[in-house]
Coordinates of C-alpha atoms in Angstrom, one line a residue:
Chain A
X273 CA 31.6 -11.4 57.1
X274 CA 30.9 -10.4 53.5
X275 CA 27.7 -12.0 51.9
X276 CA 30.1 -14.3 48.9
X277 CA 26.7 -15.0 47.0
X278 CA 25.6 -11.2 46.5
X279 CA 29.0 -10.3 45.4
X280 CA 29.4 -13.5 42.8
X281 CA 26.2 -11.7 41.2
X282 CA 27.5 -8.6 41.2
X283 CA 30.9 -10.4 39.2
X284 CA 28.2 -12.6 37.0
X285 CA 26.3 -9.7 35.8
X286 CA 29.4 -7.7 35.5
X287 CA 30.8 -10.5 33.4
X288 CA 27.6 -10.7 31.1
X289 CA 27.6 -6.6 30.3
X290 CA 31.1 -7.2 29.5
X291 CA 30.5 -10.1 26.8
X292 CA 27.7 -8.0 25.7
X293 CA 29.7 -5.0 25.0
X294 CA 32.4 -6.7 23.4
X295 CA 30.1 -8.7 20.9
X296 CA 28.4 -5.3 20.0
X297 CA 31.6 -4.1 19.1
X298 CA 33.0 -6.4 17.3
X299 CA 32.5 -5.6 13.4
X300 CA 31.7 -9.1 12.6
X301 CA 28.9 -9.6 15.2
X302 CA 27.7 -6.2 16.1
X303 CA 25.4 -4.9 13.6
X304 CA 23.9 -8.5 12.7
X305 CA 23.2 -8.6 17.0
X306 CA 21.8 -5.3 16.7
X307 CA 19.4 -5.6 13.7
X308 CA 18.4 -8.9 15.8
X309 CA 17.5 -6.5 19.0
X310 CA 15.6 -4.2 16.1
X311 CA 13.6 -6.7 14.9
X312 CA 13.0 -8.3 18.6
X313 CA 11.7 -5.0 19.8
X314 CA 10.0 -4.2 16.6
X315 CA 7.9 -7.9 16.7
X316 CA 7.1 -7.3 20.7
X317 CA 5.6 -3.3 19.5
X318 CA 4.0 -5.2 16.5
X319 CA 1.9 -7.8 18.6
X320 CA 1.3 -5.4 21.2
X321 CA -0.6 -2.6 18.8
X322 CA -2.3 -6.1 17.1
X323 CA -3.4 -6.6 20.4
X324 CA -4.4 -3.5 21.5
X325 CA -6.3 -3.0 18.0
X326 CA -8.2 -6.5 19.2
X327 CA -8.8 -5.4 22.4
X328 CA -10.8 -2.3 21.5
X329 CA -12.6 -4.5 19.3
X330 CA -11.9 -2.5 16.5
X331 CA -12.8 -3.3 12.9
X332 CA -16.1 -5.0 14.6
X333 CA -18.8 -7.4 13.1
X334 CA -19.7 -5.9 9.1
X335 CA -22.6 -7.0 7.2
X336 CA -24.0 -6.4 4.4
X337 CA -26.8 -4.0 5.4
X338 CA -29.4 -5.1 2.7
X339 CA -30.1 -5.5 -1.0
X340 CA -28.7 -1.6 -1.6
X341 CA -25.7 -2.2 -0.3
X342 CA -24.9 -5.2 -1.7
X343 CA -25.5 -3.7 -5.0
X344 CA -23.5 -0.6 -4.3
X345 CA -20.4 -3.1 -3.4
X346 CA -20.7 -5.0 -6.6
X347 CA -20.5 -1.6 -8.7
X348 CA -17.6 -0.4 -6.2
X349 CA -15.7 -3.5 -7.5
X350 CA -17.0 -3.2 -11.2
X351 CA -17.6 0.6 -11.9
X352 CA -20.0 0.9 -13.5
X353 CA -21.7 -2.3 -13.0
X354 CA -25.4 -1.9 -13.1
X355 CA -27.2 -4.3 -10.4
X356 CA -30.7 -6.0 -11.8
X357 CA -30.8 -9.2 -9.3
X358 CA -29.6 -9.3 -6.1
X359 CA -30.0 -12.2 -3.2
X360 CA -27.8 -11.3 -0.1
X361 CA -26.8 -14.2 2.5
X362 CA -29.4 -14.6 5.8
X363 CA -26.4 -13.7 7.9
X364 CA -25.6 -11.0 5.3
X365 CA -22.1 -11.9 5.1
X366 CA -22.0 -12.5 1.3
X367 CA -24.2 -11.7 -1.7
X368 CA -24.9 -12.6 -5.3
X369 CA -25.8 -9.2 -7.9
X370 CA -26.3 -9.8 -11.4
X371 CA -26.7 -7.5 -14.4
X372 CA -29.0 -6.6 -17.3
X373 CA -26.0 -8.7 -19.2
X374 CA -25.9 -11.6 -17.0
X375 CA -22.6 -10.7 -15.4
X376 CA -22.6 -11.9 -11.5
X377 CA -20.5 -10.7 -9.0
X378 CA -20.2 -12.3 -5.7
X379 CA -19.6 -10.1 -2.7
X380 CA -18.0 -11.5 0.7
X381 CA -16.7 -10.2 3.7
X382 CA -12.9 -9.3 4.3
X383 CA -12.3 -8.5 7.6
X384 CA -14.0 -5.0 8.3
X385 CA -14.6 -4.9 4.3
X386 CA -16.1 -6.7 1.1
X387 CA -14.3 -8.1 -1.9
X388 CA -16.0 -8.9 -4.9
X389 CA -14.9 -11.4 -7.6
X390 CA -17.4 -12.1 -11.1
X391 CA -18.3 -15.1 -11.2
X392 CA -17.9 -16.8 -14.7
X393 CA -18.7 -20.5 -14.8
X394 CA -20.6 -23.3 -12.9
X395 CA -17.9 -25.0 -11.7
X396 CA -17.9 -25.5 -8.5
X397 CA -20.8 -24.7 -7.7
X398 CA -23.0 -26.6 -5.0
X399 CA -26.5 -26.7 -4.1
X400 CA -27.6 -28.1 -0.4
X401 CA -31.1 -27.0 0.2
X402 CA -30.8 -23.9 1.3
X403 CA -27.0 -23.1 1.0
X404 CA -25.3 -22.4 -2.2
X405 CA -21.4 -23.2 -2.4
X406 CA -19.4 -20.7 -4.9
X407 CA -16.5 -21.1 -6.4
X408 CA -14.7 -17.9 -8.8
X409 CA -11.3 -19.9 -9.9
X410 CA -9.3 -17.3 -7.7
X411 CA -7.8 -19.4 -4.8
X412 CA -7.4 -16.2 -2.9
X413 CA -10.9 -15.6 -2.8
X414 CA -11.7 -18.9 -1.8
X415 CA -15.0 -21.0 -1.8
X416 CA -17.7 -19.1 -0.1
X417 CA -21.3 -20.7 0.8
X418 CA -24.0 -18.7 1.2
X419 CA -27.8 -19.6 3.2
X420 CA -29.6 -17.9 0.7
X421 CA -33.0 -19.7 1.4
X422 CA -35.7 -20.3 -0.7
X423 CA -33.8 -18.5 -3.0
X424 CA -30.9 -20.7 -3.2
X425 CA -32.6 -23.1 -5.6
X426 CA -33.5 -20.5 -8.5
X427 CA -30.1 -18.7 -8.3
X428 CA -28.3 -22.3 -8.7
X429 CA -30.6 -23.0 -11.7
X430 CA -29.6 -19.9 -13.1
X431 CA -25.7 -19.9 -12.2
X432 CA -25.8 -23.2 -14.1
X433 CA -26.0 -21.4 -17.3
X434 CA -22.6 -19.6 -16.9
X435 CA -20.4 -21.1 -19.1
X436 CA -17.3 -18.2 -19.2
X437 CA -13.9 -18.7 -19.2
X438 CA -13.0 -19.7 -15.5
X439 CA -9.9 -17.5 -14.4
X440 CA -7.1 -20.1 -13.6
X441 CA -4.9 -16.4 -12.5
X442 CA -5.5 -12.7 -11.8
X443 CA -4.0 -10.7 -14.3
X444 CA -2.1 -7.9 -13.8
X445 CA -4.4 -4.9 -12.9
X446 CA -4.0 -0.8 -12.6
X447 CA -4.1 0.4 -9.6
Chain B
X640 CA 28.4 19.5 28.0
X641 CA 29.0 21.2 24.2
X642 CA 25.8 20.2 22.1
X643 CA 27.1 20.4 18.6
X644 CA 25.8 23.3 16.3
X645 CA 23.1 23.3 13.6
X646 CA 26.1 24.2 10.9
X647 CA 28.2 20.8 12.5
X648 CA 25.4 18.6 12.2
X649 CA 24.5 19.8 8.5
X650 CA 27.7 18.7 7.9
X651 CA 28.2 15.5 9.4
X652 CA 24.8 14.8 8.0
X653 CA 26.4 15.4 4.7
X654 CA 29.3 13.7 4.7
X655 CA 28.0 10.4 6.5
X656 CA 23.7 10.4 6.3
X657 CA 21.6 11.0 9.1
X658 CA 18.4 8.8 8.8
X659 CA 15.9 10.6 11.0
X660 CA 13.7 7.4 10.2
X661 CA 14.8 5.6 13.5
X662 CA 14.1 8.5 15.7
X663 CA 10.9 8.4 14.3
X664 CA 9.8 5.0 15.4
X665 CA 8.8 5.9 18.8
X666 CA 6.3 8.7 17.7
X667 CA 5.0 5.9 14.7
X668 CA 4.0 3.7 17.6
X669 CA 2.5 6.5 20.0
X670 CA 0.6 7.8 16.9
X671 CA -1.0 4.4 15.8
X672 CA -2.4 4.0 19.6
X673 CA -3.9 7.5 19.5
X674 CA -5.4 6.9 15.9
X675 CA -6.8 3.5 17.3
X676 CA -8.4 5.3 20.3
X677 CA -9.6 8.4 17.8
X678 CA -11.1 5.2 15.4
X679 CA -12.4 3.5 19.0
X680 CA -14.4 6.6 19.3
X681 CA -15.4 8.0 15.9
X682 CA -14.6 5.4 13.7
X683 CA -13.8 1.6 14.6
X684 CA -14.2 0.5 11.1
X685 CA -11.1 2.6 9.9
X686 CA -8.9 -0.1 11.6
X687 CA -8.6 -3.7 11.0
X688 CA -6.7 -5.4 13.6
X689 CA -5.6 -8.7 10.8
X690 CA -4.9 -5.8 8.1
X691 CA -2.7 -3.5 10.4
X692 CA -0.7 -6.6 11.1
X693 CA 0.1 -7.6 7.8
X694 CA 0.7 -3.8 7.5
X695 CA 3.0 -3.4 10.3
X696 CA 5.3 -6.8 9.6
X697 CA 5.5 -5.5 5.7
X698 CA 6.8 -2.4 7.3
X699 CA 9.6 -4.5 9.4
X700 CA 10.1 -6.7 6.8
X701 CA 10.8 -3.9 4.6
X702 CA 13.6 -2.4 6.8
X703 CA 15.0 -5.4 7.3
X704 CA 15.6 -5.7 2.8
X705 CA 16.7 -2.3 3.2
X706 CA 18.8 -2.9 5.9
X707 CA 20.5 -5.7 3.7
X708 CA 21.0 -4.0 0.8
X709 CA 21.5 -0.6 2.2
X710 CA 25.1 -1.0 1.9
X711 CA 24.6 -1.7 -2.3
X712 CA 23.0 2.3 -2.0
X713 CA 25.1 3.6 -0.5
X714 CA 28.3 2.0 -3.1
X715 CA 26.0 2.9 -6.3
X716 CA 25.7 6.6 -4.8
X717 CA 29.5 6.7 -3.7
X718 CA 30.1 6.0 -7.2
X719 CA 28.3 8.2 -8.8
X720 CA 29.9 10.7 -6.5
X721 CA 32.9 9.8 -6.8
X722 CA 32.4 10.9 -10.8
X723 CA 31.0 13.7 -10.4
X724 CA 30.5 16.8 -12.5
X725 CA 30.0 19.3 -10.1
X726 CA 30.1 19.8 -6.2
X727 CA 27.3 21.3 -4.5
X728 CA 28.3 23.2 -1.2
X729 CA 26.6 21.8 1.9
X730 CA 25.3 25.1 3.2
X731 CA 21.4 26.1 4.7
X732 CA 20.4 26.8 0.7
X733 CA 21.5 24.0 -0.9
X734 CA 19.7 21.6 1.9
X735 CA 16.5 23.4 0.6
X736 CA 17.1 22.6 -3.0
X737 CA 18.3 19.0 -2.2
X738 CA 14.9 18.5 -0.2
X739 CA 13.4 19.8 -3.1
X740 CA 14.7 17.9 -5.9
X741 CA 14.8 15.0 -4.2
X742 CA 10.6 15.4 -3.7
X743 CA 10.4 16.0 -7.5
X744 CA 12.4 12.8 -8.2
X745 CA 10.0 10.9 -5.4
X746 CA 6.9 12.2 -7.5
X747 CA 8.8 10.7 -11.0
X748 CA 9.5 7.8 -9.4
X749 CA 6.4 7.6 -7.9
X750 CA 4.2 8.2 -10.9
X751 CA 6.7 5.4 -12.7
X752 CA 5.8 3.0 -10.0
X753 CA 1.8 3.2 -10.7
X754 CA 2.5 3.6 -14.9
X755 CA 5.4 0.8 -15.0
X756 CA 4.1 -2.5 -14.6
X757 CA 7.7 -3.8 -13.5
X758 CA 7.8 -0.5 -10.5
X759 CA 4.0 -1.4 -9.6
X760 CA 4.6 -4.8 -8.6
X761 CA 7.0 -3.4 -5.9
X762 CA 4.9 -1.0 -5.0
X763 CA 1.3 -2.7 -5.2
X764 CA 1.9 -3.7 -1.3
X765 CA 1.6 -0.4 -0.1
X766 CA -2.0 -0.1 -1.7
X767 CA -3.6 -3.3 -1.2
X768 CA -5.2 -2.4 2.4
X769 CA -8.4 -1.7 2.2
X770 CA -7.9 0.7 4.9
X771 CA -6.2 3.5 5.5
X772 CA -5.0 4.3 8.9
X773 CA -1.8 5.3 10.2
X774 CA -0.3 1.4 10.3
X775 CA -0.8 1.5 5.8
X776 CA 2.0 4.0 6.1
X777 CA 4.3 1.7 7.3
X778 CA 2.8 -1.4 4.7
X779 CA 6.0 -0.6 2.7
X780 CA 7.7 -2.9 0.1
X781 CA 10.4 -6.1 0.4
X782 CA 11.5 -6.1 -3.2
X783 CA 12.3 -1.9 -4.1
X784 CA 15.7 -2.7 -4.6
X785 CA 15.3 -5.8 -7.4
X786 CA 12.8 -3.2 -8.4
X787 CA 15.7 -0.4 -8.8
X788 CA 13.5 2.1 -7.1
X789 CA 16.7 3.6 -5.6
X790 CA 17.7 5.0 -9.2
X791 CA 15.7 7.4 -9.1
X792 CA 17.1 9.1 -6.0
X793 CA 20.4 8.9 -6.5
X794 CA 21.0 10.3 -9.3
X795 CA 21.9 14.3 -7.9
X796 CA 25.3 12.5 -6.8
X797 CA 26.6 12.5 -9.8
X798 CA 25.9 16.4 -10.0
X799 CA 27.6 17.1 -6.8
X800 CA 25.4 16.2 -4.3
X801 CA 26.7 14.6 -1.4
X802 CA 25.2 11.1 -0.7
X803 CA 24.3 11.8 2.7
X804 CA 22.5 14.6 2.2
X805 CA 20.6 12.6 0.0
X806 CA 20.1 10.1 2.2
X807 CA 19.0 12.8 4.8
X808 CA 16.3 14.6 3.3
X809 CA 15.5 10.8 2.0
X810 CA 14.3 10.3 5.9
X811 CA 13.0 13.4 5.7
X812 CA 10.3 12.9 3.0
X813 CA 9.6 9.6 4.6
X814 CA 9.1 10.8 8.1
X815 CA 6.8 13.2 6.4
X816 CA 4.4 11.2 4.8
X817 CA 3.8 9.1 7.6
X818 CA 1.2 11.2 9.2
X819 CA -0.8 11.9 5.7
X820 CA -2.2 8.3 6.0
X821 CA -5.2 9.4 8.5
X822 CA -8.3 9.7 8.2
X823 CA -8.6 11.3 11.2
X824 CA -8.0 15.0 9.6
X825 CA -10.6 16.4 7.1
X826 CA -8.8 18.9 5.5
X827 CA -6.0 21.3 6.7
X828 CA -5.7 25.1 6.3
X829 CA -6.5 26.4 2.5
X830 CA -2.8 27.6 2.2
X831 CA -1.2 24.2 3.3
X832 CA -3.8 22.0 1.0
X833 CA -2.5 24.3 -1.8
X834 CA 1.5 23.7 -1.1
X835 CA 1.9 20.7 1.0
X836 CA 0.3 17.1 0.0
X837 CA -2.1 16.7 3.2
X838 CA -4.2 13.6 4.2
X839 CA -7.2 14.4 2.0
X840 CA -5.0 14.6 -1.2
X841 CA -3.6 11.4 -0.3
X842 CA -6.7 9.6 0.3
X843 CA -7.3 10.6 -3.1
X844 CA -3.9 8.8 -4.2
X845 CA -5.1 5.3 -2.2
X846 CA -8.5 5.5 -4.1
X847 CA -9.9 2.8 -6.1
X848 CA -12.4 5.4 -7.0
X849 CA -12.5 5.6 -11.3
X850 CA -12.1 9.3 -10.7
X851 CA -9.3 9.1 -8.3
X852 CA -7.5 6.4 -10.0
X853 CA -3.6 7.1 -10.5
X854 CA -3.7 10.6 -8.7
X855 CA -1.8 13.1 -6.1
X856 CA 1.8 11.1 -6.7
X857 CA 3.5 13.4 -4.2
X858 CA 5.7 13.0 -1.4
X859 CA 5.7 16.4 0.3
X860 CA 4.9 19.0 -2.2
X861 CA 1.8 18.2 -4.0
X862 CA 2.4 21.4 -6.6
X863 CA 4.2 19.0 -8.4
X864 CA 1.2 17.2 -9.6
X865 CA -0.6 20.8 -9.8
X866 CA 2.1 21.7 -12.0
X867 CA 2.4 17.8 -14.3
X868 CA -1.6 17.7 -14.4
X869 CA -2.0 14.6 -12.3
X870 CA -4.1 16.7 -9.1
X871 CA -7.3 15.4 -8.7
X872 CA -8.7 17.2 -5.1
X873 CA -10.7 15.0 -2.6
X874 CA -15.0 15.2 -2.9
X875 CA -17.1 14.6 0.1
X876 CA -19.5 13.5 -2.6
X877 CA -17.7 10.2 -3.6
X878 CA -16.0 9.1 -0.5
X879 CA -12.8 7.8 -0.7
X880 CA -13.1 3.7 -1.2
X881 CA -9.2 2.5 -0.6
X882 CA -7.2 -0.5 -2.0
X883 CA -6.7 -1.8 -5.2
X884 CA -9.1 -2.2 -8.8
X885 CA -8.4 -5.9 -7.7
X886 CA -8.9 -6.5 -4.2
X887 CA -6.8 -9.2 -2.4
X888 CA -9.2 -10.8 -0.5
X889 CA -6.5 -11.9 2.2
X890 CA -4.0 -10.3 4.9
X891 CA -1.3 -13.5 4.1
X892 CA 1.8 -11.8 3.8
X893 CA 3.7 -13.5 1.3
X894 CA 0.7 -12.6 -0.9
X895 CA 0.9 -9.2 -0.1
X896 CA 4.9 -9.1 -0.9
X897 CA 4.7 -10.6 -4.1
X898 CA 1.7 -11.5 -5.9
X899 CA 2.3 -8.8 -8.5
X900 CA 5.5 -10.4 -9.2
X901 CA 4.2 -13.6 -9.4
X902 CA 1.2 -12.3 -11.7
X903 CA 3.9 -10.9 -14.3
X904 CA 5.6 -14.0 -14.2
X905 CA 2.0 -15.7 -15.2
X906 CA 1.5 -13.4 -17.8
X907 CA 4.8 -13.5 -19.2
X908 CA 4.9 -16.7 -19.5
X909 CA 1.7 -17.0 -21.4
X910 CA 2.0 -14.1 -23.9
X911 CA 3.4 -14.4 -27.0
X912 CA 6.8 -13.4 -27.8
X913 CA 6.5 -10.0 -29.0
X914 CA 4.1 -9.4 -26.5
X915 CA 6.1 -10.4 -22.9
X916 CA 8.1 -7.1 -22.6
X917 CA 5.0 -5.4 -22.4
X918 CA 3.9 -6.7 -19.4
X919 CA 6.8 -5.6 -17.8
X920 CA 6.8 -2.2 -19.0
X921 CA 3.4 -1.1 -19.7
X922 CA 0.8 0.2 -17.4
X923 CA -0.8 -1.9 -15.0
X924 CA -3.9 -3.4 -16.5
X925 CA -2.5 -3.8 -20.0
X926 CA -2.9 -6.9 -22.5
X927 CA -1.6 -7.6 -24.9
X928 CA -5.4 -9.2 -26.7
X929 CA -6.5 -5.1 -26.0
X930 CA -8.4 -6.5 -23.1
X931 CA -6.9 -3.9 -21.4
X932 CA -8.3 -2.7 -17.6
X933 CA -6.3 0.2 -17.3
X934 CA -7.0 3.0 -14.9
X935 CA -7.4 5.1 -18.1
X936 CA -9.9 2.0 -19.4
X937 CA -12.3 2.2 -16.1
X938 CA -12.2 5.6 -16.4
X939 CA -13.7 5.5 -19.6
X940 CA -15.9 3.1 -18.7
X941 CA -17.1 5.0 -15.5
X942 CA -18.1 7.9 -17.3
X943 CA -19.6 6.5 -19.8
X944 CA -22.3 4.8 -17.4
X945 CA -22.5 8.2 -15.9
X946 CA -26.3 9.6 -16.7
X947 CA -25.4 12.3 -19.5
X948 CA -21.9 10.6 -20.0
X949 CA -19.7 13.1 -18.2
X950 CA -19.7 13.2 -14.2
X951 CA -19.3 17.0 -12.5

């Protein structure tokens, strides 16, 4: 007796190759099914080295180690930006530095880094006791609130007084 | 079995391409994994896992563009061919100085892409990472071919040089670069640092650094920028800081593709009319009010807050 079901398998699978093969090679098909198994395999390597990259926790938890740093950021993203003021966030995740001038850049965390955008007018910004809610025109940057404490109150007072051109854009840049 | 010989594949390499680039993938993928278990150790802050991947799908999204217009290339350089002046002989020599003028014509086009407004907003992607690990080599552009990057490469067919040697040593330089994006190696042998563009001289290249601004533009050989006055070596006293003067902020990948574009289109728009062309052609940074934040412009304005003026 010969087991029919094993051997319409075998046929099945036989059968599938063959379709395989033939659409590979056919000059209207083949190279669009082939740049489709590229990017499959590519997207599957992709979300397995994101995944691996989260799983030894890398990039970790960054914070703003204290009023130093903070300052060092702000001239990092302004060089030569020399820092007079500086209130840093309680969770140290954002910070506000001013100069002798009365420029202010505000500092927030990107990922395992810091981005720094000036901050030119009082629009948007918004005092709740202790939290301060910032606003630099660049939608990229996004609002950021900060729990700056008893300091909150003195820096909004002072932020109110910015009256600069708010950037609707970023400008083209060097590199 | 009959493996084909060096000389046969040389030639089959010239007359139809052989992209090396594919081969390559496997040992991209085994290299990330054992830079992420190097920055694991040593380093965990050198990777990012939302950066690497935006960095990775810009890479795939990038060879899918060239995939799609690879076939435009390849017609443009057939052309040129096709007319040519001269025909340079496909023997060991001549694949040296193909490799070779083909790196000098990456380091024009390269220095073009970060002094050209219109090349930099093609190119911008591959320097907005904040980090610089193994997965920014592969954070490559969607838009070089609108961009006409490809001009600057072809060109040797129409002097005799056959396109798929072109396209072969093309691979090459690619492949090669790939392994420069680490921070895992200080500094390589004196002798190779002075010849060869190594990791440390490219760090320099991804600085944000006023002093490393618009530096090291090489693909392989980094005499040319020895040799066009662009070199600026690596200090252990101001540590490389990577990215851009202005720092995305975000890993969302359609920003990364094309915000330059869309920034020209902004400024465009609003400058006056004897003033748009400018922002396509002029350096990054340039406005047409003087405004201007040009790498030469923080520069200047770096060492001018430097005590004395003038840094070491």
């Amino acid at each position: 007796m010969t087991p029919q079901p094993q051997a319409h398998a075998v046929e099945a699978h036989a059968h599938l190759g063959a379709t395989i093969a033939a659409l590979f090679a056919r000059p209207d098909v083949g190279p669009w099914l082939m740049l489709a198994v590229q990017v499959t395999v590519s997207l599957i390597l992709i979300l397995a080295l994101y995944w691996l990259a989260r799983a030894m926790r890398l990039g970790g938890d960054v914070r703003i180690a204290d009023a130093a740093h903070a300052a060092a950021l702000a001239e990092a993203t302004f060089p030569g930006f020399a820092a007079e003021e500086i209130t840093v966030d309680r969770a140290r995740i954002g910070a506000l530095v001013r100069n002798r001038a009365g420029h202010v850049v505000l500092i927030r965390r990107h990922g395992a880094r810091f981005v720094g955008r000036e901050l030119t007018h009082h629009k948007g910004i918004r005092l709740d006791r202790h939290t301060l809610t910032l606003e630099t025109g660049d939608p990229r940057f996004g609002p950021l609130t900060l729990d700056l404490g008893a300091e909150a109150q003195t820096w909004a007072a002072s932020l109110r007084r910015l009256h600069g051109e708010m950037p609707d854009h970023v400008s083209g840049h060097a590199s | 079995m009959n493996l084909p010989s060096i000389a046969a594949i040389a030639h089959q390499a010239a007359a139809a391409g052989l992209d090396i680039v594919p081969f390559a993938v496997p040992l991209f993928v085994l290299a990330i994994v054992l830079e992420m278990v190097w920055a694991a150790r040593h380093a965990p802050g050198a990777y990012e896992p939302g950066d690497t991947l935006t960095s990775l799908l810009m890479g795939l999204g990038s060879t899918i563009a060239g995939g799609l217009v690879a076939s435009a290339i390849v017609v443009a350089a057939g052309w040129l061919y096709a007319h040519r002046v001269a025909t340079v002989p496909v023997v060991w020599w001549t694949w040296i100085a193909v490799f070779v003028v083909d790196d000098f014509n990456y380091y024009w086009f390269h220095r073009t892409a970060h002094r050209v407004r219109w090349f930099w907003a093609s190119h911008v992607n591959h320097h907005s990472s904040q980090h610089y690990n193994l997965s920014t080599a592969l954070r490559q552009t969607w838009t070089g071919f609108p961009a006409l990057s490809f001009a600057w490469r072809i060109w040797p067919a129409f002097f005799g040089v056959a396109p798929g040697m072109l396209l072969t040593v093309g691979g090459i330089n690619l492949v090669y670069q790939f392994w420069i994006h680490t921070e895992a190696v200080h500094r390589m042998p004196r002798w190779f640092e002075a010849v060869m563009n190594t990791p440390s001289h490219h760090r320099v290249h991804h600085g944000t650094n006023p002093r490393y601004l618009d530096r090291n533009y090489a693909g392989v050989l980094i005499v040319w920028d020895r040799l066009f006055k662009s070199f600026e070596p690596e200090r252990d006293d101001d540590p490389v800081r990577y990215g851009i003067v202005h720092q995305l902020g975000t890993f969302a990948l359609t920003t990364v593709a094309f915000h330059e574009w869309r920034a020209i289109g902004r400024d465009v728009w609003h400058a006056p009319l004897l003033a748009k062309l400018g922002y396509l052609v002029r350096e990054p940074g340039w406005r047409h009010d003087g405004n201007h934040t040009t790498s030469a412009v923080i520069r200047e304005r770096w060492r001018a807050a430097q005590p004395g003026g003038e840094p070491d």
